[in-house]
C-alpha positions as a Markdown table, in Angstrom:
| # | Residue | x | y | z |
|---|---|---|---|---|
| 1 | Val | 0.0 | 0.0 | 0.0 |
| 2 | Val | 1.5 | 3.3 | -1.1 |
| 3 | Gln | -1.1 | 5.7 | 0.2 |
| 4 | Gly | 0.3 | 7.4 | 3.3 |
| 5 | Ala | 3.6 | 5.4 | 3.2 |
| 6 | Ile | 7.2 | 6.4 | 2.9 |
| 7 | Val | 8.4 | 4.5 | -0.2 |
| 8 | Leu | 11.9 | 3.0 | -0.5 |
| 9 | Met | 13.2 | 3.3 | -4.0 |
| 10 | Asp | 16.6 | 2.7 | -5.6 |
| 11 | Phe | 18.1 | 5.9 | -6.9 |
| 12 | Asp | 18.5 | 4.5 | -10.4 |
| 13 | Ser | 14.8 | 4.2 | -10.7 |
| 14 | Gly | 14.4 | 7.1 | -13.1 |
| 15 | Asp | 11.3 | 9.2 | -12.5 |
| 16 | Asn | 9.2 | 6.4 | -10.9 |
| 17 | Trp | 9.2 | 8.5 | -7.7 |
| 18 | Leu | 6.5 | 10.6 | -9.3 |
| 19 | Asn | 4.2 | 7.5 | -9.3 |
| 20 | Ala | 4.7 | 7.2 | -5.6 |
| 21 | Ala | 3.6 | 10.9 | -5.2 |
| 22 | Lys | 0.6 | 10.3 | -7.5 |
| 23 | Phe | -0.5 | 7.3 | -5.5 |
| 24 | Gly | -0.4 | 9.3 | -2.2 |
| 25 | Ala | 2.9 | 8.4 | -0.6 |
| 26 | Arg | 4.1 | 10.8 | 2.1 |
| 27 | Ala | 7.7 | 10.7 | 0.9 |
| 28 | Val | 10.3 | 8.7 | -0.9 |
| 29 | Val | 13.7 | 7.6 | 0.4 |
| 30 | Phe | 16.1 | 6.9 | -2.4 |
| 31 | Leu | 18.6 | 4.1 | -1.6 |
| 32 | Glu | 22.1 | 4.6 | -2.9 |
| 33 | Ser | 22.7 | 2.7 | -6.1 |
| 34 | Trp | 24.5 | 3.5 | -9.3 |
| 35 | Ile | 24.3 | 7.3 | -9.8 |
| 36 | Asn | 24.6 | 8.9 | -13.1 |
| 37 | His | 23.6 | 12.3 | -14.4 |
| 38 | Phe | 20.6 | 11.1 | -16.3 |
| 39 | Asp | 19.0 | 9.4 | -13.2 |
| 40 | Ala | 19.8 | 12.5 | -11.2 |
| 41 | Met | 18.0 | 14.8 | -13.7 |
| 42 | Lys | 14.9 | 12.5 | -13.4 |
| 43 | Lys | 14.6 | 13.6 | -9.8 |
| 44 | Phe | 14.2 | 17.2 | -10.8 |
| 45 | Val | 10.9 | 18.7 | -12.0 |
| 46 | Gln | 10.1 | 22.1 | -13.4 |
| 47 | Thr | 6.9 | 22.5 | -11.4 |
| 48 | Pro | 7.3 | 22.8 | -7.7 |
| 49 | Ile | 6.0 | 19.8 | -5.8 |
| 50 | Tyr | 5.9 | 19.4 | -2.0 |
| 51 | Phe | 6.9 | 15.8 | -1.8 |
| 52 | Pro | 9.9 | 15.1 | 0.5 |
| 53 | Arg | 12.6 | 13.1 | -1.2 |
| 54 | Leu | 15.6 | 11.9 | 0.8 |
| 55 | Tyr | 18.8 | 10.0 | -0.1 |
| 56 | Val | 20.6 | 7.5 | 2.1 |
| 57 | Arg | 24.0 | 6.1 | 1.6 |
| 58 | Ser | 24.7 | 2.4 | 0.9 |
| 59 | Asp | 25.2 | 1.3 | 4.6 |
| 60 | Asp | 21.8 | 2.7 | 5.6 |
| 61 | Ala | 20.3 | 1.6 | 2.4 |
| 62 | Ala | 21.3 | -2.0 | 3.1 |
| 63 | Tyr | 19.7 | -1.9 | 6.5 |
| 64 | Leu | 16.5 | -0.4 | 5.1 |
| 65 | Arg | 16.4 | -3.1 | 2.4 |
| 66 | Thr | 16.2 | -5.7 | 5.1 |
| 67 | Leu | 13.1 | -4.0 | 6.5 |
| 68 | Ala | 11.4 | -3.6 | 3.1 |
| 69 | Asp | 9.4 | -6.9 | 3.4 |
| 70 | His | 8.1 | -6.1 | 6.9 |
| 71 | Glu | 5.5 | -3.7 | 8.2 |
| 72 | Val | 7.5 | -1.3 | 10.3 |
| 73 | Thr | 7.1 | 2.2 | 11.5 |
| 74 | Ile | 9.9 | 4.6 | 10.5 |
| 75 | Arg | 10.4 | 8.1 | 11.5 |
| 76 | Val | 12.4 | 10.2 | 9.1 |
| 77 | Thr | 14.2 | 13.3 | 10.3 |
| 78 | Ser | 16.1 | 15.6 | 8.0 |
| 79 | Arg | 18.5 | 18.4 | 8.9 |
| 80 | Met | 18.1 | 20.0 | 5.4 |
| 81 | Ser | 17.4 | 23.7 | 5.6 |
| 82 | Tyr | 17.0 | 26.4 | 3.1 |
| 83 | Arg | 17.8 | 30.0 | 3.4 |
| 84 | Leu | 17.2 | 33.0 | 1.2 |
| 85 | Val | 20.5 | 34.5 | -0.2 |
| 86 | Thr | 21.2 | 37.2 | -2.7 |
| 87 | Ala | 23.2 | 35.8 | -5.6 |
| 88 | Arg | 25.2 | 38.1 | -7.8 |
| 89 | Asn | 26.5 | 38.0 | -11.4 |
| 90 | Ile | 30.2 | 38.8 | -11.6 |
| 91 | Ile | 31.3 | 40.9 | -14.6 |
| 92 | Gly | 34.8 | 41.6 | -15.7 |
| 93 | Val | 35.5 | 43.9 | -18.6 |
| 94 | Val | 38.5 | 44.2 | -20.9 |
| 95 | Asn | 38.1 | 47.3 | -23.1 |
| 96 | Gly | 38.8 | 46.8 | -26.9 |
| 97 | Thr | 41.7 | 48.6 | -28.5 |
| 98 | Glu | 40.1 | 49.7 | -31.8 |
| 99 | Lys | 36.3 | 49.1 | -31.4 |
| 100 | Pro | 35.5 | 49.6 | -27.7 |
| 101 | Asn | 31.8 | 50.0 | -28.3 |
| 102 | Asp | 31.5 | 46.6 | -29.9 |
| 103 | Ile | 31.0 | 44.1 | -27.1 |
| 104 | Ile | 31.7 | 40.3 | -27.0 |
| 105 | Ile | 30.3 | 38.4 | -24.1 |
| 106 | Ile | 31.9 | 35.2 | -22.8 |
| 107 | Ser | 30.0 | 33.6 | -19.9 |
| 108 | Ala | 29.8 | 30.6 | -17.6 |
| 109 | Tyr | 27.6 | 29.9 | -14.6 |
| 110 | Tyr | 29.1 | 29.2 | -11.2 |
| 111 | Asp | 26.4 | 27.7 | -9.1 |
| 112 | Ser | 26.1 | 24.0 | -8.6 |
| 113 | Trp | 23.1 | 21.8 | -8.1 |
| 114 | Ser | 22.4 | 18.2 | -7.1 |
| 115 | Val | 19.2 | 16.4 | -6.1 |
| 116 | Val | 21.4 | 15.4 | -3.1 |
| 117 | Pro | 22.7 | 18.8 | -2.0 |
| 118 | Ser | 25.5 | 17.4 | 0.0 |
| 119 | Leu | 26.7 | 15.6 | -3.1 |
| 120 | Ala | 26.6 | 18.6 | -5.4 |
| 121 | Pro | 29.8 | 18.1 | -7.3 |
| 122 | Gly | 30.4 | 21.5 | -8.8 |
| 123 | Ala | 33.2 | 20.1 | -11.0 |
| 124 | Asp | 31.4 | 21.0 | -14.3 |
| 125 | Glu | 30.8 | 24.5 | -13.1 |
| 126 | Ala | 34.3 | 24.9 | -11.7 |
| 127 | Val | 35.8 | 23.9 | -15.1 |
| 128 | Ser | 33.7 | 26.5 | -16.9 |
| 129 | Val | 34.5 | 29.3 | -14.5 |
| 130 | Ala | 38.2 | 28.4 | -14.4 |
| 131 | Ser | 38.2 | 28.7 | -18.2 |
| 132 | Leu | 36.4 | 32.0 | -18.0 |
| 133 | Leu | 39.0 | 33.3 | -15.6 |
| 134 | Glu | 41.9 | 32.1 | -17.8 |
| 135 | Leu | 40.4 | 33.8 | -20.8 |
| 136 | Gly | 40.0 | 37.0 | -18.8 |
| 137 | Lys | 43.6 | 36.8 | -17.7 |
| 138 | Tyr | 44.8 | 36.2 | -21.3 |
| 139 | Tyr | 42.8 | 39.1 | -22.7 |
| 140 | Ala | 43.8 | 41.5 | -19.9 |
| 141 | Glu | 47.4 | 40.9 | -21.0 |
| 142 | His | 46.5 | 40.9 | -24.8 |
| 143 | Pro | 43.5 | 43.2 | -25.3 |
| 144 | Ala | 41.3 | 42.3 | -28.3 |
| 145 | Leu | 40.1 | 44.8 | -30.9 |
| 146 | Arg | 36.6 | 44.7 | -29.4 |
| 147 | Thr | 35.6 | 45.0 | -25.7 |
| 148 | Ile | 35.0 | 41.7 | -24.0 |
| 149 | Trp | 32.8 | 41.2 | -21.0 |
| 150 | Phe | 33.5 | 38.1 | -18.9 |
| 151 | Val | 30.3 | 37.2 | -17.0 |
| 152 | Ala | 30.0 | 34.6 | -14.3 |
| 153 | Phe | 26.2 | 34.0 | -13.9 |
| 154 | Ser | 24.5 | 33.0 | -10.7 |
| 155 | Gly | 21.2 | 31.2 | -10.4 |
| 156 | His | 21.6 | 28.9 | -13.4 |
| 157 | Trp | 19.8 | 26.1 | -11.5 |
| 158 | Glu | 17.1 | 28.5 | -10.5 |
| 159 | Gly | 15.7 | 28.9 | -14.0 |
| 160 | Ala | 18.7 | 30.7 | -15.3 |
| 161 | Ala | 17.9 | 33.6 | -13.0 |
| 162 | Gly | 21.3 | 35.2 | -13.3 |
| 163 | Ala | 21.3 | 35.2 | -17.1 |
| 164 | Arg | 17.7 | 36.5 | -17.3 |
| 165 | Glu | 18.6 | 39.3 | -14.9 |
| 166 | Phe | 21.7 | 40.2 | -16.9 |
| 167 | Val | 19.7 | 40.3 | -20.2 |
| 168 | Glu | 16.9 | 42.4 | -18.5 |
| 169 | Glu | 19.4 | 44.8 | -16.9 |
| 170 | Tyr | 21.8 | 45.3 | -19.7 |
| 171 | Phe | 19.8 | 44.8 | -22.9 |
| 172 | Tyr | 16.1 | 45.1 | -22.4 |
| 173 | Ser | 16.3 | 48.3 | -20.3 |
| 174 | Ala | 18.9 | 49.8 | -22.7 |
| 175 | Ser | 16.7 | 49.1 | -25.8 |
| 176 | Val | 13.6 | 50.6 | -24.1 |
| 177 | Gln | 15.6 | 53.7 | -23.2 |
| 178 | Leu | 17.0 | 54.0 | -26.8 |
| 179 | Gly | 13.6 | 53.2 | -28.5 |
């Protein structure tokens, strides 16, 4: 019976956790199994849903698997907390030598995300921002003909909030003022 239960599910179960929510489960506990990017993205939905999802490591998962065939009462406590923070885009500018009013934008995002926040790798984002910084260093020493803006965006995993804010602030408002 799924209604009112906390469902145990292997992490590599794709988006089947949505079925547990549809059938009235109170929460799902993902048991550590093979983790890949595609399964992780199946745990993310565009529409907010209040349905607690927790992840347990293999030792605890092994213990929970031994209980799966028995009717037991389990209390789940999570220390996960959210806080509102102000994120900022970071912009570096190297002025062009011959056409300073022509602007080239090179960007990367710097926030990291994971369906298991304590496992957010950040490696993909770190490589992108490191490349952005190296390009900025190179062009600071060897200015290009055109101005280059180096933009590190925040809020990528919050609906590209940093990129949207950047476009609204620097392009939409400028075109409205010019028009």
